[in-house]
PDB file of C-alpha atoms in Angstrom:
ATOM      1  CA  MET A   1      97.754 114.276  91.704  1.00  0.00           C
ATOM      2  CA  PRO A   2      97.728 114.285  95.504  1.00  0.00           C
ATOM      3  CA  SER A   3      95.477 112.060  97.535  1.00  0.00           C
ATOM      4  CA  SER A   4      92.659 113.556  99.501  1.00  0.00           C
ATOM      5  CA  PRO A   5      93.215 113.821 103.265  1.00  0.00           C
ATOM      6  CA  GLY A   6      92.655 110.385 104.773  1.00  0.00           C
ATOM      7  CA  GLY A   7      91.745 108.992 101.353  1.00  0.00           C
ATOM      8  CA  LEU A   8      93.336 106.428  99.145  1.00  0.00           C
ATOM      9  CA  PRO A   9      96.176 107.653  96.929  1.00  0.00           C
ATOM     10  CA  LEU A  10      95.450 109.115  93.516  1.00  0.00           C
ATOM     11  CA  ALA A  11      99.052 108.438  92.390  1.00  0.00           C
ATOM     12  CA  ALA A  12     100.899 105.121  92.607  1.00  0.00           C
ATOM     13  CA  GLU A  13     104.002 106.748  94.073  1.00  0.00           C
ATOM     14  CA  GLU A  14     101.932 107.915  97.072  1.00  0.00           C
ATOM     15  CA  LEU A  15     100.853 104.404  98.090  1.00  0.00           C
ATOM     16  CA  PRO A  16     103.947 103.562 100.214  1.00  0.00           C
ATOM     17  CA  ALA A  17     103.667 106.810 102.208  1.00  0.00           C
ATOM     18  CA  GLU A  18      99.945 106.232 102.747  1.00  0.00           C
ATOM     19  CA  PHE A  19     100.712 102.684 103.910  1.00  0.00           C
ATOM     20  CA  ALA A  20     103.263 104.030 106.413  1.00  0.00           C
ATOM     21  CA  ALA A  21     100.883 106.719 107.680  1.00  0.00           C
ATOM     22  CA  ARG A  22      98.134 104.168 108.270  1.00  0.00           C
ATOM     23  CA  PHE A  23     100.522 101.548 109.698  1.00  0.00           C
ATOM     24  CA  ASN A  24     101.900 104.091 112.154  1.00  0.00           C
ATOM     25  CA  THR A  25      98.430 104.691 113.595  1.00  0.00           C
ATOM     26  CA  GLY A  26      98.287 101.000 114.522  1.00  0.00           C
ATOM     27  CA  ASP A  27      94.843 100.748 112.901  1.00  0.00           C
ATOM     28  CA  ALA A  28      94.684  97.365 111.137  1.00  0.00           C
ATOM     29  CA  ARG A  29      91.420  98.276 109.392  1.00  0.00           C
ATOM     30  CA  ALA A  30      92.971 101.431 107.904  1.00  0.00           C
ATOM     31  CA  VAL A  31      95.889  99.366 106.594  1.00  0.00           C
ATOM     32  CA  GLN A  32      93.504  96.760 105.129  1.00  0.00           C
ATOM     33  CA  GLU A  33      91.725  99.455 103.082  1.00  0.00           C
ATOM     34  CA  LEU A  34      94.891  99.773 100.985  1.00  0.00           C
ATOM     35  CA  TYR A  35      94.400  96.276  99.510  1.00  0.00           C
ATOM     36  CA  GLU A  36      91.994  95.569  96.686  1.00  0.00           C
ATOM     37  CA  PRO A  37      89.647  92.584  96.904  1.00  0.00           C
ATOM     38  CA  GLY A  38      91.550  89.519  95.762  1.00  0.00           C
ATOM     39  CA  ALA A  39      94.936  90.955  96.771  1.00  0.00           C
ATOM     40  CA  VAL A  40      97.791  88.665  97.808  1.00  0.00           C
ATOM     41  CA  PHE A  41     100.229  89.213 100.692  1.00  0.00           C
ATOM     42  CA  VAL A  42     103.444  87.185 100.401  1.00  0.00           C
ATOM     43  CA  PRO A  43     104.553  86.426 103.968  1.00  0.00           C
ATOM     44  CA  PRO A  44     108.162  85.729 104.906  1.00  0.00           C
ATOM     45  CA  ALA A  45     107.280  82.068 105.447  1.00  0.00           C
ATOM     46  CA  GLY A  46     104.365  79.869 104.535  1.00  0.00           C
ATOM     47  CA  GLU A  47     101.592  80.240 102.021  1.00  0.00           C
ATOM     48  CA  PRO A  48     100.587  83.605 100.562  1.00  0.00           C
ATOM     49  CA  ALA A  49      97.611  85.282 102.238  1.00  0.00           C
ATOM     50  CA  ARG A  50      94.743  85.525  99.743  1.00  0.00           C
ATOM     51  CA  THR A  51      91.770  86.784 101.766  1.00  0.00           C
ATOM     52  CA  PRO A  52      91.263  90.044 103.654  1.00  0.00           C
ATOM     53  CA  ALA A  53      91.302  88.137 106.963  1.00  0.00           C
ATOM     54  CA  ALA A  54      94.540  86.339 106.092  1.00  0.00           C
ATOM     55  CA  ILE A  55      96.170  89.570 104.918  1.00  0.00           C
ATOM     56  CA  GLY A  56      95.086  91.195 108.188  1.00  0.00           C
ATOM     57  CA  ARG A  57      96.713  88.373 110.169  1.00  0.00           C
ATOM     58  CA  ALA A  58      99.913  88.678 108.123  1.00  0.00           C
ATOM     59  CA  ASN A  59     100.115  92.422 108.777  1.00  0.00           C
ATOM     60  CA  ALA A  60      99.247  91.880 112.465  1.00  0.00           C
ATOM     61  CA  ALA A  61     102.713  90.401 113.089  1.00  0.00           C
ATOM     62  CA  PHE A  62     104.249  93.706 112.026  1.00  0.00           C
ATOM     63  CA  LEU A  63     101.622  95.952 113.635  1.00  0.00           C
ATOM     64  CA  GLY A  64     101.969  93.977 116.876  1.00  0.00           C
ATOM     65  CA  LEU A  65     105.494  95.274 117.292  1.00  0.00           C
ATOM     66  CA  GLY A  66     103.963  98.658 118.130  1.00  0.00           C
ATOM     67  CA  LEU A  67     106.761 100.443 116.295  1.00  0.00           C
ATOM     68  CA  PRO A  68     106.616 102.895 113.401  1.00  0.00           C
ATOM     69  CA  ILE A  69     107.582 101.956 109.882  1.00  0.00           C
ATOM     70  CA  SER A  70     109.563 104.229 107.608  1.00  0.00           C
ATOM     71  CA  VAL A  71     109.452 103.817 103.843  1.00  0.00           C
ATOM     72  CA  ARG A  72     111.669 105.034 101.034  1.00  0.00           C
ATOM     73  CA  PRO A  73     110.390 104.284  97.527  1.00  0.00           C
ATOM     74  CA  ARG A  74     113.298 103.272  95.315  1.00  0.00           C
ATOM     75  CA  ASP A  75     111.455 102.714  92.033  1.00  0.00           C
ATOM     76  CA  VAL A  76     107.893 103.218  90.861  1.00  0.00           C
ATOM     77  CA  HIS A  77     106.969 102.084  87.354  1.00  0.00           C
ATOM     78  CA  VAL A  78     103.434 102.728  86.126  1.00  0.00           C
ATOM     79  CA  THR A  79     101.823 101.306  82.985  1.00  0.00           C
ATOM     80  CA  ASP A  80      99.337 103.211  80.856  1.00  0.00           C
ATOM     81  CA  ASP A  81      96.602 100.774  81.820  1.00  0.00           C
ATOM     82  CA  GLY A  82      96.865 101.326  85.578  1.00  0.00           C
ATOM     83  CA  LEU A  83      99.344  98.817  87.002  1.00  0.00           C
ATOM     84  CA  ALA A  84     102.399  99.793  89.004  1.00  0.00           C
ATOM     85  CA  LEU A  85     105.526  98.052  90.253  1.00  0.00           C
ATOM     86  CA  LEU A  86     106.715  99.568  93.541  1.00  0.00           C
ATOM     87  CA  VAL A  87     110.161  98.797  94.933  1.00  0.00           C
ATOM     88  CA  VAL A  88     110.314 100.226  98.434  1.00  0.00           C
ATOM     89  CA  ASP A  89     112.989 100.115 101.131  1.00  0.00           C
ATOM     90  CA  TRP A  90     111.347  99.967 104.555  1.00  0.00           C
ATOM     91  CA  GLU A  91     112.393  99.722 108.165  1.00  0.00           C
ATOM     92  CA  ILE A  92     110.812  99.099 111.553  1.00  0.00           C
ATOM     93  CA  GLU A  93     113.128  99.892 114.444  1.00  0.00           C
ATOM     94  CA  GLY A  94     112.812 100.498 118.160  1.00  0.00           C
ATOM     95  CA  THR A  95     112.146  98.687 121.393  1.00  0.00           C
ATOM     96  CA  GLY A  96     109.613  95.895 121.057  1.00  0.00           C
ATOM     97  CA  PRO A  97     106.770  95.106 123.462  1.00  0.00           C
ATOM     98  CA  ASP A  98     109.073  92.663 125.279  1.00  0.00           C
ATOM     99  CA  GLY A  99     111.652  95.407 125.932  1.00  0.00           C
ATOM    100  CA  GLU A 100     114.111  93.968 123.410  1.00  0.00           C
ATOM    101  CA  PRO A 101     115.535  95.967 120.515  1.00  0.00           C
ATOM    102  CA  VAL A 102     113.888  95.307 117.158  1.00  0.00           C
ATOM    103  CA  ARG A 103     115.137  96.141 113.696  1.00  0.00           C
ATOM    104  CA  VAL A 104     113.482  94.784 110.596  1.00  0.00           C
ATOM    105  CA  ALA A 105     114.555  96.241 107.280  1.00  0.00           C
ATOM    106  CA  ALA A 106     113.965  94.992 103.775  1.00  0.00           C
ATOM    107  CA  THR A 107     113.014  95.944 100.266  1.00  0.00           C
ATOM    108  CA  ALA A 108     109.413  95.312  99.252  1.00  0.00           C
ATOM    109  CA  THR A 109     108.457  94.419  95.718  1.00  0.00           C
ATOM    110  CA  ASP A 110     104.788  95.293  95.328  1.00  0.00           C
ATOM    111  CA  VAL A 111     102.214  95.510  92.565  1.00  0.00           C
ATOM    112  CA  ALA A 112      99.418  98.076  92.736  1.00  0.00           C
ATOM    113  CA  ARG A 113      96.435  98.812  90.539  1.00  0.00           C
ATOM    114  CA  ARG A 114      94.420 101.955  89.875  1.00  0.00           C
ATOM    115  CA  GLY A 115      90.776 101.162  90.542  1.00  0.00           C
ATOM    116  CA  PRO A 116      87.752 102.457  88.648  1.00  0.00           C
ATOM    117  CA  ASP A 117      87.570 105.222  91.282  1.00  0.00           C
ATOM    118  CA  GLY A 118      91.074 106.395  90.283  1.00  0.00           C
ATOM    119  CA  ARG A 119      92.539 105.282  93.639  1.00  0.00           C
ATOM    120  CA  TRP A 120      95.556 102.995  94.009  1.00  0.00           C
ATOM    121  CA  ARG A 121      95.542  99.795  96.064  1.00  0.00           C
ATOM    122  CA  TYR A 122      97.881  96.866  96.550  1.00  0.00           C
ATOM    123  CA  VAL A 123      97.309  93.790  94.405  1.00  0.00           C
ATOM    124  CA  ILE A 124     100.470  91.962  95.540  1.00  0.00           C
ATOM    125  CA  ASP A 125     102.329  92.950  98.704  1.00  0.00           C
ATOM    126  CA  HIS A 126     105.697  91.211  98.986  1.00  0.00           C
ATOM    127  CA  PRO A 127     107.404  93.002 101.899  1.00  0.00           C
ATOM    128  CA  PHE A 128     110.619  91.008 101.744  1.00  0.00           C
ATOM    129  CA  GLY A 129     111.009  91.073  97.954  1.00  0.00           C
ATOM    130  CA  GLY A 130     114.358  89.423  97.317  1.00  0.00           C
ATOM    131  CA  VAL A 131     115.602  89.016 100.901  1.00  0.00           C
ATOM    132  CA  PRO A 132     117.104  85.565 101.550  1.00  0.00           C
ATOM    133  CA  ALA A 133     114.864  83.267 103.606  1.00  0.00           C
ATOM    134  CA  GLU A 134     117.271  83.176 106.558  1.00  0.00           C
ATOM    135  CA  ARG A 135     116.869  86.927 107.045  1.00  0.00           C
ATOM    136  CA  ARG A 136     113.073  87.004 106.935  1.00  0.00           C
ATOM    137  CA  PHE A 137     110.541  87.649 109.684  1.00  0.00           C
ATOM    138  CA  ASP A 138     110.504  84.317 111.489  1.00  0.00           C
ATOM    139  CA  ALA A 139     108.279  82.862 114.204  1.00  0.00           C
ATOM    140  CA  GLY A 140     106.763  86.212 115.116  1.00  0.00           C
ATOM    141  CA  ARG A 141     110.159  87.782 115.694  1.00  0.00           C
ATOM    142  CA  PRO A 142     111.964  89.770 113.025  1.00  0.00           C
ATOM    143  CA  SER A 143     115.455  88.784 112.019  1.00  0.00           C
ATOM    144  CA  THR A 144     118.083  91.394 111.252  1.00  0.00           C
TER     145      THR A 144
END
């Protein structure tokens, strides 16, 4: 089932591509719409973000780079009752706002849920999945 233009995905496997499309517009509000109320964002350091405002701040570090993200879903596993595990390789690469080269690449381990409206949203967004702490996004500057 495809998603409607500009709408939330109707299939779990479409969620990463919709995230990338919204991220690449630079519109933080559009990105935030992909999280259900009560979602959790696991940042590379510190406490998980548990409110929409905190999730917005966590994503702002990535959006602030002003560079596009590319995503490649590796695995999508969906339960009959509307939960999905998404394992997604992603990369942000280019020249940052300070003129320095930037390359952040990792594998996200995310959980999504199909809502009563049939649309999929993130419940847990863990962009660095199993990446060792020393290679995580640190102090507002991505590590490679």
